Structures are given as C-alpha cells and as structure tokens.
XYZ file of C-alpha atoms in Angstrom:
404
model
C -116.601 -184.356 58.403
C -115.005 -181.387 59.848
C -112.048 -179.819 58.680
C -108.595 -179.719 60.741
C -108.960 -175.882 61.396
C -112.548 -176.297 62.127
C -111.824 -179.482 64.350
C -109.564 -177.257 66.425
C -111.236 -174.178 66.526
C -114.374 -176.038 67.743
C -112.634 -177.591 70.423
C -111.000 -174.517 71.763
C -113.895 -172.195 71.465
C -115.292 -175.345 74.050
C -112.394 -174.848 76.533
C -112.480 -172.987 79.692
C -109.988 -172.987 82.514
C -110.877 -175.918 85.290
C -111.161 -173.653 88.136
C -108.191 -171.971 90.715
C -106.212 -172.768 93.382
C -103.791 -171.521 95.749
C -100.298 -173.676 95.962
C -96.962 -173.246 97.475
C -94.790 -171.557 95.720
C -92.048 -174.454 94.420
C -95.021 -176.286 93.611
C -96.577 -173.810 91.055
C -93.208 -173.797 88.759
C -94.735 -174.373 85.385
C -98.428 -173.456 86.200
C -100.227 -170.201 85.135
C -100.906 -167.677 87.132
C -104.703 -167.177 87.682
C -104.723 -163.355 88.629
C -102.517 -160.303 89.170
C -100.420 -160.093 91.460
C -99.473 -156.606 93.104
C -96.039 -155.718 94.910
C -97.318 -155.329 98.805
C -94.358 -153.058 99.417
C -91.223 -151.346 97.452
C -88.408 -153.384 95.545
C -85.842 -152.733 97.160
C -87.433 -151.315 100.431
C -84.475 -149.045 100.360
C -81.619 -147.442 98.921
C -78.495 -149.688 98.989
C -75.279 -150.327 97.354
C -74.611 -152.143 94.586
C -71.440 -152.720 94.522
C -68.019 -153.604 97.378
C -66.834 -150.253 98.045
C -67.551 -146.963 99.337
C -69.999 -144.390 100.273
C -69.330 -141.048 99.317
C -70.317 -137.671 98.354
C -69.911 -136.801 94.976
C -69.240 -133.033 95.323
C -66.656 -133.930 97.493
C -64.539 -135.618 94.275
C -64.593 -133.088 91.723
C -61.270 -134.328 90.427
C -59.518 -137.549 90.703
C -57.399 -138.631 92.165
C -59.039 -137.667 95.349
C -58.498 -138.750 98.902
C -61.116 -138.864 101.616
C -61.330 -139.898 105.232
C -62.757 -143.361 106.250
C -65.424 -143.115 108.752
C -67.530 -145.974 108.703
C -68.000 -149.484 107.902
C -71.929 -150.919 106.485
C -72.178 -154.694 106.174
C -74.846 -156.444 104.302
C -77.474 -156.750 107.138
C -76.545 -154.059 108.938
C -78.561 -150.851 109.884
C -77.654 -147.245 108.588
C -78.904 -145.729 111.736
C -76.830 -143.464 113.181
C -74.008 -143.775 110.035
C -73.470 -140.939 107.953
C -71.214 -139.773 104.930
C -69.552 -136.281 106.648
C -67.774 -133.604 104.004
C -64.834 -135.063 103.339
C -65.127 -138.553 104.632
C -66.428 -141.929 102.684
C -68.307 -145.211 104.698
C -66.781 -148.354 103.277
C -70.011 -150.550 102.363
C -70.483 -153.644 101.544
C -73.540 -154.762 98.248
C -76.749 -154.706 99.481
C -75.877 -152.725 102.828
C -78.295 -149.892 103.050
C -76.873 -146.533 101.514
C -76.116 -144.078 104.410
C -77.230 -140.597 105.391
C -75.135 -138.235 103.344
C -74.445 -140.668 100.186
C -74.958 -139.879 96.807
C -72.365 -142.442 95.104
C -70.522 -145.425 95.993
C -67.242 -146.136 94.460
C -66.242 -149.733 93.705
C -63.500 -151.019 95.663
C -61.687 -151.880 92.175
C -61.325 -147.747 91.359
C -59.687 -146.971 94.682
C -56.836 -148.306 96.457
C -58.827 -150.092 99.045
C -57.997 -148.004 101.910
C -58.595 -148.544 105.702
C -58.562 -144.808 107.379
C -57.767 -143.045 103.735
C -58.547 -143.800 100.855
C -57.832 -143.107 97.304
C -60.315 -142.573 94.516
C -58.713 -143.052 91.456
C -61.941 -142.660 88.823
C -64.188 -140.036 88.479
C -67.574 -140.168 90.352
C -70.833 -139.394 88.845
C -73.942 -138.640 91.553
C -76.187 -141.691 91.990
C -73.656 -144.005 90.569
C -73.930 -147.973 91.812
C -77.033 -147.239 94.320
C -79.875 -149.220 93.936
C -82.956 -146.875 95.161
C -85.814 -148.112 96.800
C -88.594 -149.209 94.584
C -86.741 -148.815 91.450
C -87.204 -152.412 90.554
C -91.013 -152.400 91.696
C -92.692 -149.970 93.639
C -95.396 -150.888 96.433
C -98.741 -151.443 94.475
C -97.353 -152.176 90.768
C -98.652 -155.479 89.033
C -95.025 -157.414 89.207
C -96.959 -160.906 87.089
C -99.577 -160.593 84.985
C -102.686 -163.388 85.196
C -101.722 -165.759 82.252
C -98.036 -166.087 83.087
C -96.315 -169.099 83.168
C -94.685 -169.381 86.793
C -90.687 -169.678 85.690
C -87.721 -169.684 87.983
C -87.716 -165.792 87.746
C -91.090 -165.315 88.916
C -90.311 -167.830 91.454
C -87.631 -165.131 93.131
C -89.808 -162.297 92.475
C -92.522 -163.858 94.384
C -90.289 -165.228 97.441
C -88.707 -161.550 97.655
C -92.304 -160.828 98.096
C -92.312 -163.134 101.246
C -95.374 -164.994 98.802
C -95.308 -168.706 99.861
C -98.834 -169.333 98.452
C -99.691 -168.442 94.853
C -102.609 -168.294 92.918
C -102.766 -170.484 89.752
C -105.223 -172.853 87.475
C -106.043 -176.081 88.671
C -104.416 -178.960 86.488
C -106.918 -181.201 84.932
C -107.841 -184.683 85.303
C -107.644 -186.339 82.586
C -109.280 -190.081 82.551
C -107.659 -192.694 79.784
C -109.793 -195.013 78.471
C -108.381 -197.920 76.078
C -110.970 -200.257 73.926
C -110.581 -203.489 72.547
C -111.180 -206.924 73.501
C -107.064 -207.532 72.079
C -105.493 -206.007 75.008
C -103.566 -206.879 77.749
C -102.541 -204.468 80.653
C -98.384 -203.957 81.305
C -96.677 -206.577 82.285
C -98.474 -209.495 80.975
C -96.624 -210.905 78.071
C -99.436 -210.727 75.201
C -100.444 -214.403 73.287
C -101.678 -214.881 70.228
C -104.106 -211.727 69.233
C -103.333 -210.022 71.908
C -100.914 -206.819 71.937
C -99.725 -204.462 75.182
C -102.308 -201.550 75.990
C -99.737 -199.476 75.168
C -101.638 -196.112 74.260
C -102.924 -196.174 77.656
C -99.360 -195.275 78.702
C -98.485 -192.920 75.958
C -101.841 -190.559 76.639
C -100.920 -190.390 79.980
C -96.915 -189.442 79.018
C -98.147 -186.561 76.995
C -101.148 -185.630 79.806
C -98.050 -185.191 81.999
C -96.058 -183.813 79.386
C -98.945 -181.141 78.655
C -99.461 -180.720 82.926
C -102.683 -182.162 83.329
C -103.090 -185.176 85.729
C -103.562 -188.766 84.045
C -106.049 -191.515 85.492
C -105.450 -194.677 83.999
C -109.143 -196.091 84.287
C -108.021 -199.246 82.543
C -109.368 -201.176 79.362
C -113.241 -201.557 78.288
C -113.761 -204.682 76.269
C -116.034 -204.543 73.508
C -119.461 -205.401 75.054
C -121.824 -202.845 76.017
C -121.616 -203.579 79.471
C -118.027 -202.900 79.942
C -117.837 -200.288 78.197
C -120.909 -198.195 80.149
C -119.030 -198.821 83.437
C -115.974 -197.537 82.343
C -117.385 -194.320 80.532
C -119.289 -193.673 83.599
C -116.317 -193.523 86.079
C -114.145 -191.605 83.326
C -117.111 -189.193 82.572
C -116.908 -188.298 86.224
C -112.964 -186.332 85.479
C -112.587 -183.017 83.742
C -111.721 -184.640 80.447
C -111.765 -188.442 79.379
C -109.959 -189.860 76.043
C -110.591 -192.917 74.639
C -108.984 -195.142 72.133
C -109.657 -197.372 69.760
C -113.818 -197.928 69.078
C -114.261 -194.860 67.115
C -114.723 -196.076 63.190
C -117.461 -197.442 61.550
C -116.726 -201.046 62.764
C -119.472 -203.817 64.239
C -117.541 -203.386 67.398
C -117.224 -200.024 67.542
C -119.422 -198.471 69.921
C -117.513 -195.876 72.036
C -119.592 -192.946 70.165
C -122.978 -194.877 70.773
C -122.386 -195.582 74.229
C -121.536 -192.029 74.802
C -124.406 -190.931 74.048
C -126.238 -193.496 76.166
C -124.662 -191.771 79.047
C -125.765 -188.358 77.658
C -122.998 -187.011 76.168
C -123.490 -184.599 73.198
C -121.308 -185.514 69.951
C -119.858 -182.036 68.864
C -118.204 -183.842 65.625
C -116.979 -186.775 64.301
C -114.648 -187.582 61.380
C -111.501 -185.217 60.966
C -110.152 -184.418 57.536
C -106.777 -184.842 58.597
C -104.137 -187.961 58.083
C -103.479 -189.783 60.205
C -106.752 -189.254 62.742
C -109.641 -189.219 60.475
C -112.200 -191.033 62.885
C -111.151 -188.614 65.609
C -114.780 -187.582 67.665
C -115.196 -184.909 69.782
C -118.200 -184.644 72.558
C -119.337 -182.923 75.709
C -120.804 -184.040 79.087
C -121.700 -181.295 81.003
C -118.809 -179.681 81.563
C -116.395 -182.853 80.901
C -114.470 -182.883 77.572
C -114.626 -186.291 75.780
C -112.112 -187.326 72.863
C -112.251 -190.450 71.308
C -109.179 -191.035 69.730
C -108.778 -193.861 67.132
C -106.563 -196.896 68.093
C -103.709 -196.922 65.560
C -100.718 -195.773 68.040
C -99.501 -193.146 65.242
C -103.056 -191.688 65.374
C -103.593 -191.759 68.469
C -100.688 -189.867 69.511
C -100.592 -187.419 66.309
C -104.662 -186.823 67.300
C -103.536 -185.472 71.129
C -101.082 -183.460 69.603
C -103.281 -181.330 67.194
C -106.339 -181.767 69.262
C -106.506 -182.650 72.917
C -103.026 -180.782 74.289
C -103.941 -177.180 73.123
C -107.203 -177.998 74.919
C -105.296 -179.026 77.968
C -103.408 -175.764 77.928
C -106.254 -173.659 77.640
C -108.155 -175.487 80.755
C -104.364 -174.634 82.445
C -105.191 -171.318 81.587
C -102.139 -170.940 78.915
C -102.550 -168.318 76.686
C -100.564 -169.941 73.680
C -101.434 -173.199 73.262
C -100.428 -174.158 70.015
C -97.064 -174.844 68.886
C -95.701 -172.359 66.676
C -95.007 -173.056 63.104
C -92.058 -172.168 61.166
C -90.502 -173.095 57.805
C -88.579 -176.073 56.801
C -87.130 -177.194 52.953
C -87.798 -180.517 51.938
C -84.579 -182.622 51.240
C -87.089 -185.142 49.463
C -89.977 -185.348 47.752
C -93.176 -185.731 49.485
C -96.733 -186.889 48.109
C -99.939 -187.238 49.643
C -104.087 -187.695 48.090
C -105.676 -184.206 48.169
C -108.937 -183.487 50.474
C -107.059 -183.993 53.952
C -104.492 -182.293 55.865
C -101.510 -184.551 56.081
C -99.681 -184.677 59.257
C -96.394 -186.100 58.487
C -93.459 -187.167 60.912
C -90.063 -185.533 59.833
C -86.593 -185.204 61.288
C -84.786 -181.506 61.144
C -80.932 -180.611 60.234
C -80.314 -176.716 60.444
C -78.067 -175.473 58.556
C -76.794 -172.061 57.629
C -79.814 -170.659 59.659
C -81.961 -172.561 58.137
C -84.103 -175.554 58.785
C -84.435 -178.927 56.141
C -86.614 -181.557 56.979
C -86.542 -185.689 55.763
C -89.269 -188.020 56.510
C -88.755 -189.987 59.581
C -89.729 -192.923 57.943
C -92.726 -195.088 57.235
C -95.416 -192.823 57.495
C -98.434 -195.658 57.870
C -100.050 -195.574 61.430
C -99.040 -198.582 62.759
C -95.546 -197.711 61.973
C -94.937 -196.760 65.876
C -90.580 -196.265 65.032
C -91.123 -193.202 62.743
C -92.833 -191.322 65.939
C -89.827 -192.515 68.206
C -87.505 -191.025 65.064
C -89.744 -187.662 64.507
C -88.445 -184.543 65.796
C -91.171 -182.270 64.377
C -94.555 -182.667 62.815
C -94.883 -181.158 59.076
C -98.686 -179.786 58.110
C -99.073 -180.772 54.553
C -102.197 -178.254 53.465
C -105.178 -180.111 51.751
C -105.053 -178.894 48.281
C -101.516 -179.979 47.499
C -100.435 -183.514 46.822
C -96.907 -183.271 45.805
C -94.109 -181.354 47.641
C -90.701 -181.453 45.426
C -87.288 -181.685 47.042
C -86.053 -177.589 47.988
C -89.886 -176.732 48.942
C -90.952 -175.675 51.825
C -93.448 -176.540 54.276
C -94.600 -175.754 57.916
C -93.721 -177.697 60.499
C -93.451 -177.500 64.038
C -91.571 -179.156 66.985
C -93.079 -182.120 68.344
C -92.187 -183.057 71.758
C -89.298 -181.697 73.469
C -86.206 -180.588 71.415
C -84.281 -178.178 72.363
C -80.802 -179.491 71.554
C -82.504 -178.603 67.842
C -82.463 -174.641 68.573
C-alpha cells in the first residue's frame, strides 16, 4: 500500500502532455498554450490618441487658459497623411485616430470648451500626455503568452489583435469509462431487483469534461472474463481508461488481473487514503489506466485526488492541484489513524475567515453528502480526533465561486 502523497506523486511523475495541436482561436478558450508566442509586429503599430479631443503642441500652451486655432479633424480610421499640428493651431482627433505630424499632447475634449475653429484649453498640458505610442503595449518580436498559459478571454483579444486565428495548444485527452458489475443497468432502464443505474459511468465523464479531457462512454463489462477483455481492449486503445468497480479483493473482482492479461503494468495498488483505499494505478504503453473502486463516494473522491491533476498535466497545466487553505472546525471530527481521511464539508466565511461542518454522512455509499459538499477537508494520517475551533486543510471541490 502506497501512501496518498506517494499515490499522487507516482502518478504525476507518469504524466506527460498528449501531444499539440493547432485550433481556432474561440475554440482554444480554456486550453494551454503549447509554445510561445511572439508579437509579429508593434502594439499599437502607431502612435494614436487616447482620448476625444485634440492634438496639440505642448510648447504652444505654456499657460492656461490658452487658445489655439483649429486646423484639422482625425477620425478613428482615418490616415494622418498629409495632417499636421502647425505653431499655434490644434487637430481635433478622435481615440484611436493616429497622432499627427507635429503632436506631442492631446487634450481631452472635457478640459477645453469644445471648440470648432478656436478653441479653449482650460488645463495645463504636459508633453506626451493621452498618446498611446506605437509598441508601448508590445513591441514586434516580444513573447506576448508564455507556453503553459491558460487561453482566457484576455489572451483571446491579444491574439485576434495579432490577426492569430489559429493557435497552438495541448491536445485534450481521451478518456475511456469503463463500469464493472454484473448489477448494472445502462440510463434509462428502470433497474429491478439487484440491479442499480450505472451511474458512475456518467459522473466520470461530468468531471472528464469538467477537468477538459474528452469522455468515451465504452459501456459496462460484466463480470466474466470474456466481457471484460473486450472492453479493456477497446478502452486501452484511448489516452487514459478508468474503471470502476472490480478493484478489491473480491471472487469477482478481476479488473487488475485482466489488465495484466492485456499487458498492462500495475504501478500500485491499495491507497492509504479514506474513502479510495482499493484505488490501482497501471500503465499500457503510453495509456494511463485507473481503476477506481465502485462505491459512488469513492469513486468520485478517487478522480478528484488522483486522476484530474493527471488530466491537467496531459493538458499541459502547470498547476494541477487545487490549492489548500485553512478552515476551523465548527464540530468535532474523528477518524482511525494510518490513512488520510478525505472528508466532505460545507464552508461559511465569516469575518475573513473560513469554518467548515461535515456535509453529512460520511460512509461511501452516502451519494447526498457529495451533492451537499462544497470543499474536500484532508484529515493527515497521524491524527484521529479534530476538536471543534481546529483547523484543518481543505480545498474547494467542484466549482464554487459564489464561496469567494
């Protein structure tokens, strides 16, 4: 039996991106970028105005108030050929019209008196004030995204100014489900008696999704030998298979034997965490295999610590585990020493400060407390009591930002 630390540690020091692509650019929101990217020219290509107003010279307003001659008009889109700031006179320009010939300042149309053929400055004007000069956001040949970085609205509009339809990113994995058990029925069919709704199935392939890897629902393997080496053969053939359920120490457990059959190599097997101690880890060439056990606490709880920092890292995410913080215990909390205890909590904050509650029944097959949990506390394996006011790590599980 492996540790929880060493579980993960082994897992990610097995994990290597999937390979690259090149996608459109709305497409790669959310993906990482695979490799720099450059600016192919300046950002902006030239100096322009950043503000509704006018064009001036600044030695020609020493004092204020000070009057000047309109002599020009520049639009947004327009051309500055041919228009130029003379002693004396100001351009009236529009934001984002390029700065003319002659210009040094431009005076927002708030601190004058919004002349036509006149007009009246009424604030002083400081040299290089409200222009925006060419490449002073990014100049030609600067790395503008870094390889690693998650693609984000922002770097979406970086990358269109660009005129960069096609970006370079990781591939997304596929990620083959497998679910075990002669009990199951597929969605849809109302179970009878012994029978129950593959219903892990659906939430592995949620939180594939969820983690942005691609789910194929290969569908379920009875427990015979025969059914189960056709199914681990067609999953074996994705970048990653999970299975549930088949993983203990049962007569009809065989996922881990007829693994190996098909030559995969068992890394570990047997976590010392709770829930998710029968939790097995293997490789096929280069296809990751978890077998997950069946419980639907466990097997959810066992993607969560093991399998989605795994899919971020083939995604080529840099952090892939959720960050812990501190919360204080409202309640007691107990637990047997020699595992790590994962337990399902909700969160209040409250004068800057997180306190968590269990989210309920904490047994496996409890499936309501994981529907209740807002966050996942990591109860360390040498304790076995945690009093009411201590505090514990936990971290977020899911999405919940109406928490921050």
């Amino acid at each position: 039996m492996v540790s929880f630390e060493e579980a993960r540690n082994v897992i990610l020091s097995s994990v290597t991106p999937v390979g690259t692509e090149r996608i459109h650019l709305l497409d790669a929101v959310g993906r990482v970028v695979s490799e720099d990217v450059a600016a192919p020219w300046d950002m902006p290509l030239w100096d322009n105005s950043a503000m509704d107003g006018y064009a001036v010279r600044s030695a020609d307003c020493p004092a204020t108030p000070a009057t000047l001659r309109v002599n020009g008009f520049l639009p947004a889109g327009a051309k500055a050929d041919g228009v130029r700031v003379e002693p004396g006179c100001a351009v009236r320009i529009m934001t984002g019209a390029p700065a003319p010939e002659g210009c040094d300042a431009v005076v927002p149309v708030e601190e004058t008196d919004n002349g036509d053929r006149e007009v009246v400055l009424n604030e002083p004007v400081q040299k290089g004030q409200h222009i925006r000069f060419r490449g002073e956001d990014v100049a030609a040949g600067v790395t503008f995204l870094r390889a690693g970085s998650v693609i984000r609205p922002p770097e979406v509009n970086m990358l269109a100014s660009f005129g960069m339809a096609l970006v370079p990113v990781y591939r997304r994995p596929t990620v083959a489900i497998l679910s075990t058990g002669d009990e199951l029925v597929e969605l849809g069919t109302t179970p009878g008696p012994g029978e129950i709704v593959n219903s892990n199935a659906l939430s592995l392939a949620a939180a594939v999704r969820e983690a942005g890897a691609v789910p194929l629902l290969i569908g379920i393997a009875r427990d015979v030998r025969e059914s189960l080496q056709e199914k681990l053969r067609e999953g074996l053939k994705a970048d990653v298979l999970i299975t549930s359920a088949g993983v203990s120490a049962g007569d009809r457990d065989l996922v881990r034997a007829m693994l190996e059959e098909q030559g995969a190599r068992q890394v570990f097997w047997k976590v010392g965490t709770k829930p998710g101690g029968p939790t097995a880890f293997a490789l096929h060439g280069t296809t990751l295999v978890f077998s997950l056990p069946g419980n639907p606490v466990s097997t959810m709880i066992t993607f969560e610590e093991f399998v989605r920092p795994a899919l971020l890292r083939m995604q080529g995410h840099r952090r892939v585990l959720r960050p812990l913080f501190k919360a204080i215990l409202r309640e007691e909390l107990r637990k047997k020493a020699g595992k790590v205890q994962i337990a399902r909590i909700r969160l209040e904050r409250e004068d800057g400060r997180w306190y968590a509650t269990s989210a309920g029944n904490q047994q496996t097959a409890i499936l309501k407390t994981m529907v209740d949990a807002e966050a996942i506390a990591v109860l360390p394996v040498e304790s076995t009591r945690f009093a009411a006011g201590d505090e514990v790590d936990v971290h977020f599980y899911g999405s919940h930002i109406d928490l921050v």
